Amino acid sequence: MKMLDADDVPLESSDGKTMVRDLVQFVPFDKFKGNKEKLAQEVLAEVPTQFMQFMKMQNKYPKPRADFDLDSVLSKAGAFFGAQLTK
């Protein structure tokens, strides 16, 4: 299983093509017996980086943040939830 986890060395196909990114995360299950939270943390650790690499390969970037008035947002959210929200 570890040979499929290409964290250190990219995998190559039989015809010599090198993979573009790591697709597998190997986590030894026995190491985390009884600790579901730590297991989940380890399994999901690379997801944000893999997602960002994929989006970059697709030339997809986040839109710039639009400026907004925080007081207005808090007022509208407070009215929606029936509460007074403050900074």
mmCIF file with all atom_site columns, C-alpha atoms in Angstrom:
data_model
loop_
_atom_site.group_PDB
_atom_site.id
_atom_site.type_symbol
_atom_site.label_atom_id
_atom_site.label_alt_id
_atom_site.label_comp_id
_atom_site.label_asym_id
_atom_site.label_entity_id
_atom_site.label_seq_id
_atom_site.pdbx_PDB_ins_code
_atom_site.Cartn_x
_atom_site.Cartn_y
_atom_site.Cartn_z
_atom_site.occupancy
_atom_site.B_iso_or_equiv
_atom_site.pdbx_formal_charge
_atom_site.auth_seq_id
_atom_site.auth_comp_id
_atom_site.auth_asym_id
_atom_site.auth_atom_id
_atom_site.pdbx_PDB_model_num
ATOM 1  C CA . MET A 1 1  ? 0.000   0.000  0.000   1.00 0.00 ? 1  MET A CA 1
ATOM 2  C CA . LYS A 1 2  ? 2.786   2.436  0.834   1.00 0.00 ? 2  LYS A CA 1
ATOM 3  C CA . MET A 1 3  ? 4.141   2.174  -2.709  1.00 0.00 ? 3  MET A CA 1
ATOM 4  C CA . LEU A 1 4  ? 0.891   3.814  -3.951  1.00 0.00 ? 4  LEU A CA 1
ATOM 5  C CA . ASP A 1 5  ? 1.288   6.759  -1.562  1.00 0.00 ? 5  ASP A CA 1
ATOM 6  C CA . ALA A 1 6  ? 3.537   9.019  -3.627  1.00 0.00 ? 6  ALA A CA 1
ATOM 7  C CA . ASP A 1 7  ? 4.292   11.654 -0.998  1.00 0.00 ? 7  ASP A CA 1
ATOM 8  C CA . ASP A 1 8  ? 8.038   11.453 -1.598  1.00 0.00 ? 8  ASP A CA 1
ATOM 9  C CA . VAL A 1 9  ? 8.521   10.044 -5.103  1.00 0.00 ? 9  VAL A CA 1
ATOM 10 C CA . PRO A 1 10 ? 5.996   10.435 -7.968  1.00 0.00 ? 10 PRO A CA 1
ATOM 11 C CA . LEU A 1 11 ? 4.632   7.207  -9.420  1.00 0.00 ? 11 LEU A CA 1
ATOM 12 C CA . GLU A 1 12 ? 5.395   6.186  -12.996 1.00 0.00 ? 12 GLU A CA 1
ATOM 13 C CA . SER A 1 13 ? 3.210   4.132  -15.297 1.00 0.00 ? 13 SER A CA 1
ATOM 14 C CA . SER A 1 14 ? 4.561   1.142  -17.201 1.00 0.00 ? 14 SER A CA 1
ATOM 15 C CA . ASP A 1 15 ? 4.964   3.330  -20.294 1.00 0.00 ? 15 ASP A CA 1
ATOM 16 C CA . GLY A 1 16 ? 7.043   5.929  -18.386 1.00 0.00 ? 16 GLY A CA 1
ATOM 17 C CA . LYS A 1 17 ? 4.428   8.631  -17.735 1.00 0.00 ? 17 LYS A CA 1
ATOM 18 C CA . THR A 1 18 ? 4.958   10.373 -14.405 1.00 0.00 ? 18 THR A CA 1
ATOM 19 C CA . MET A 1 19 ? 1.858   11.118 -12.378 1.00 0.00 ? 19 MET A CA 1
ATOM 20 C CA . VAL A 1 20 ? 0.881   14.744 -12.006 1.00 0.00 ? 20 VAL A CA 1
ATOM 21 C CA . ARG A 1 21 ? -0.177  14.603 -8.347  1.00 0.00 ? 21 ARG A CA 1
ATOM 22 C CA . ASP A 1 22 ? -0.536  12.265 -5.390  1.00 0.00 ? 22 ASP A CA 1
ATOM 23 C CA . LEU A 1 23 ? -3.924  10.517 -5.339  1.00 0.00 ? 23 LEU A CA 1
ATOM 24 C CA . VAL A 1 24 ? -3.582  8.131  -2.394  1.00 0.00 ? 24 VAL A CA 1
ATOM 25 C CA . GLN A 1 25 ? -3.072  8.731  1.322   1.00 0.00 ? 25 GLN A CA 1
ATOM 26 C CA . PHE A 1 26 ? -1.786  5.680  3.193   1.00 0.00 ? 26 PHE A CA 1
ATOM 27 C CA . VAL A 1 27 ? -2.605  5.664  6.892   1.00 0.00 ? 27 VAL A CA 1
ATOM 28 C CA . PRO A 1 28 ? -1.811  2.616  9.039   1.00 0.00 ? 28 PRO A CA 1
ATOM 29 C CA . PHE A 1 29 ? -5.190  1.860  10.642  1.00 0.00 ? 29 PHE A CA 1
ATOM 30 C CA . ASP A 1 30 ? -3.690  -0.080 13.559  1.00 0.00 ? 30 ASP A CA 1
ATOM 31 C CA . LYS A 1 31 ? -1.726  3.002  14.610  1.00 0.00 ? 31 LYS A CA 1
ATOM 32 C CA . PHE A 1 32 ? -4.994  4.810  15.430  1.00 0.00 ? 32 PHE A CA 1
ATOM 33 C CA . LYS A 1 33 ? -7.046  2.025  17.051  1.00 0.00 ? 33 LYS A CA 1
ATOM 34 C CA . GLY A 1 34 ? -9.605  3.536  19.385  1.00 0.00 ? 34 GLY A CA 1
ATOM 35 C CA . ASN A 1 35 ? -8.886  7.124  18.343  1.00 0.00 ? 35 ASN A CA 1
ATOM 36 C CA . LYS A 1 36 ? -11.344 7.957  15.570  1.00 0.00 ? 36 LYS A CA 1
ATOM 37 C CA . GLU A 1 37 ? -10.637 11.688 15.713  1.00 0.00 ? 37 GLU A CA 1
ATOM 38 C CA . LYS A 1 38 ? -6.890  11.258 15.198  1.00 0.00 ? 38 LYS A CA 1
ATOM 39 C CA . LEU A 1 39 ? -7.522  8.721  12.404  1.00 0.00 ? 39 LEU A CA 1
ATOM 40 C CA . ALA A 1 40 ? -9.853  11.153 10.619  1.00 0.00 ? 40 ALA A CA 1
ATOM 41 C CA . GLN A 1 41 ? -7.339  13.976 11.048  1.00 0.00 ? 41 GLN A CA 1
ATOM 42 C CA . GLU A 1 42 ? -4.558  11.877 9.519   1.00 0.00 ? 42 GLU A CA 1
ATOM 43 C CA . VAL A 1 43 ? -6.715  10.578 6.640   1.00 0.00 ? 43 VAL A CA 1
ATOM 44 C CA . LEU A 1 44 ? -7.935  14.062 5.705   1.00 0.00 ? 44 LEU A CA 1
ATOM 45 C CA . ALA A 1 45 ? -4.652  15.923 6.272   1.00 0.00 ? 45 ALA A CA 1
ATOM 46 C CA . GLU A 1 46 ? -3.719  16.184 2.584   1.00 0.00 ? 46 GLU A CA 1
ATOM 47 C CA . VAL A 1 47 ? -7.175  17.011 1.202   1.00 0.00 ? 47 VAL A CA 1
ATOM 48 C CA . PRO A 1 48 ? -6.828  20.831 1.251   1.00 0.00 ? 48 PRO A CA 1
ATOM 49 C CA . THR A 1 49 ? -3.487  20.727 -0.575  1.00 0.00 ? 49 THR A CA 1
ATOM 50 C CA . GLN A 1 50 ? -4.723  18.162 -3.096  1.00 0.00 ? 50 GLN A CA 1
ATOM 51 C CA . PHE A 1 51 ? -7.846  20.228 -3.752  1.00 0.00 ? 51 PHE A CA 1
ATOM 52 C CA . MET A 1 52 ? -5.828  23.408 -4.305  1.00 0.00 ? 52 MET A CA 1
ATOM 53 C CA . GLN A 1 53 ? -3.415  21.588 -6.646  1.00 0.00 ? 53 GLN A CA 1
ATOM 54 C CA . PHE A 1 54 ? -6.328  20.196 -8.658  1.00 0.00 ? 54 PHE A CA 1
ATOM 55 C CA . MET A 1 55 ? -8.016  23.600 -8.952  1.00 0.00 ? 55 MET A CA 1
ATOM 56 C CA . LYS A 1 56 ? -4.731  25.208 -10.005 1.00 0.00 ? 56 LYS A CA 1
ATOM 57 C CA . MET A 1 57 ? -4.283  22.538 -12.705 1.00 0.00 ? 57 MET A CA 1
ATOM 58 C CA . GLN A 1 58 ? -7.780  23.442 -13.961 1.00 0.00 ? 58 GLN A CA 1
ATOM 59 C CA . ASN A 1 59 ? -6.866  27.165 -13.932 1.00 0.00 ? 59 ASN A CA 1
ATOM 60 C CA . LYS A 1 60 ? -9.603  27.813 -11.350 1.00 0.00 ? 60 LYS A CA 1
ATOM 61 C CA . TYR A 1 61 ? -8.858  30.499 -8.804  1.00 0.00 ? 61 TYR A CA 1
ATOM 62 C CA . PRO A 1 62 ? -11.008 32.093 -6.095  1.00 0.00 ? 62 PRO A CA 1
ATOM 63 C CA . LYS A 1 63 ? -12.722 35.333 -6.961  1.00 0.00 ? 63 LYS A CA 1
ATOM 64 C CA . PRO A 1 64 ? -11.488 38.401 -5.092  1.00 0.00 ? 64 PRO A CA 1
ATOM 65 C CA . ARG A 1 65 ? -13.343 39.045 -1.878  1.00 0.00 ? 65 ARG A CA 1
ATOM 66 C CA . ALA A 1 66 ? -16.052 41.640 -2.234  1.00 0.00 ? 66 ALA A CA 1
ATOM 67 C CA . ASP A 1 67 ? -15.968 44.406 0.340   1.00 0.00 ? 67 ASP A CA 1
ATOM 68 C CA . PHE A 1 68 ? -18.910 44.365 2.703   1.00 0.00 ? 68 PHE A CA 1
ATOM 69 C CA . ASP A 1 69 ? -20.174 46.281 5.695   1.00 0.00 ? 69 ASP A CA 1
ATOM 70 C CA . LEU A 1 70 ? -19.856 44.000 8.736   1.00 0.00 ? 70 LEU A CA 1
ATOM 71 C CA . ASP A 1 71 ? -22.393 45.991 10.758  1.00 0.00 ? 71 ASP A CA 1
ATOM 72 C CA . SER A 1 72 ? -24.970 45.552 7.994   1.00 0.00 ? 72 SER A CA 1
ATOM 73 C CA . VAL A 1 73 ? -24.300 41.807 7.782   1.00 0.00 ? 73 VAL A CA 1
ATOM 74 C CA . LEU A 1 74 ? -24.589 41.385 11.560  1.00 0.00 ? 74 LEU A CA 1
ATOM 75 C CA . SER A 1 75 ? -27.813 43.408 11.628  1.00 0.00 ? 75 SER A CA 1
ATOM 76 C CA . LYS A 1 76 ? -29.413 41.315 8.876   1.00 0.00 ? 76 LYS A CA 1
ATOM 77 C CA . ALA A 1 77 ? -28.211 38.043 10.430  1.00 0.00 ? 77 ALA A CA 1
ATOM 78 C CA . GLY A 1 78 ? -29.463 39.159 13.843  1.00 0.00 ? 78 GLY A CA 1
ATOM 79 C CA . ALA A 1 79 ? -32.876 39.971 12.395  1.00 0.00 ? 79 ALA A CA 1
ATOM 80 C CA . PHE A 1 80 ? -32.971 36.570 10.706  1.00 0.00 ? 80 PHE A CA 1
ATOM 81 C CA . PHE A 1 81 ? -32.045 34.665 13.867  1.00 0.00 ? 81 PHE A CA 1
ATOM 82 C CA . GLY A 1 82 ? -33.983 36.949 16.192  1.00 0.00 ? 82 GLY A CA 1
ATOM 83 C CA . ALA A 1 83 ? -30.911 37.965 18.149  1.00 0.00 ? 83 ALA A CA 1
ATOM 84 C CA . GLN A 1 84 ? -28.640 40.961 18.587  1.00 0.00 ? 84 GLN A CA 1
ATOM 85 C CA . LEU A 1 85 ? -25.267 40.121 17.011  1.00 0.00 ? 85 LEU A CA 1
ATOM 86 C CA . THR A 1 86 ? -22.190 42.237 17.684  1.00 0.00 ? 86 THR A CA 1
ATOM 87 C CA . LYS A 1 87 ? -18.577 42.253 16.590  1.00 0.00 ? 87 LYS A CA 1
#
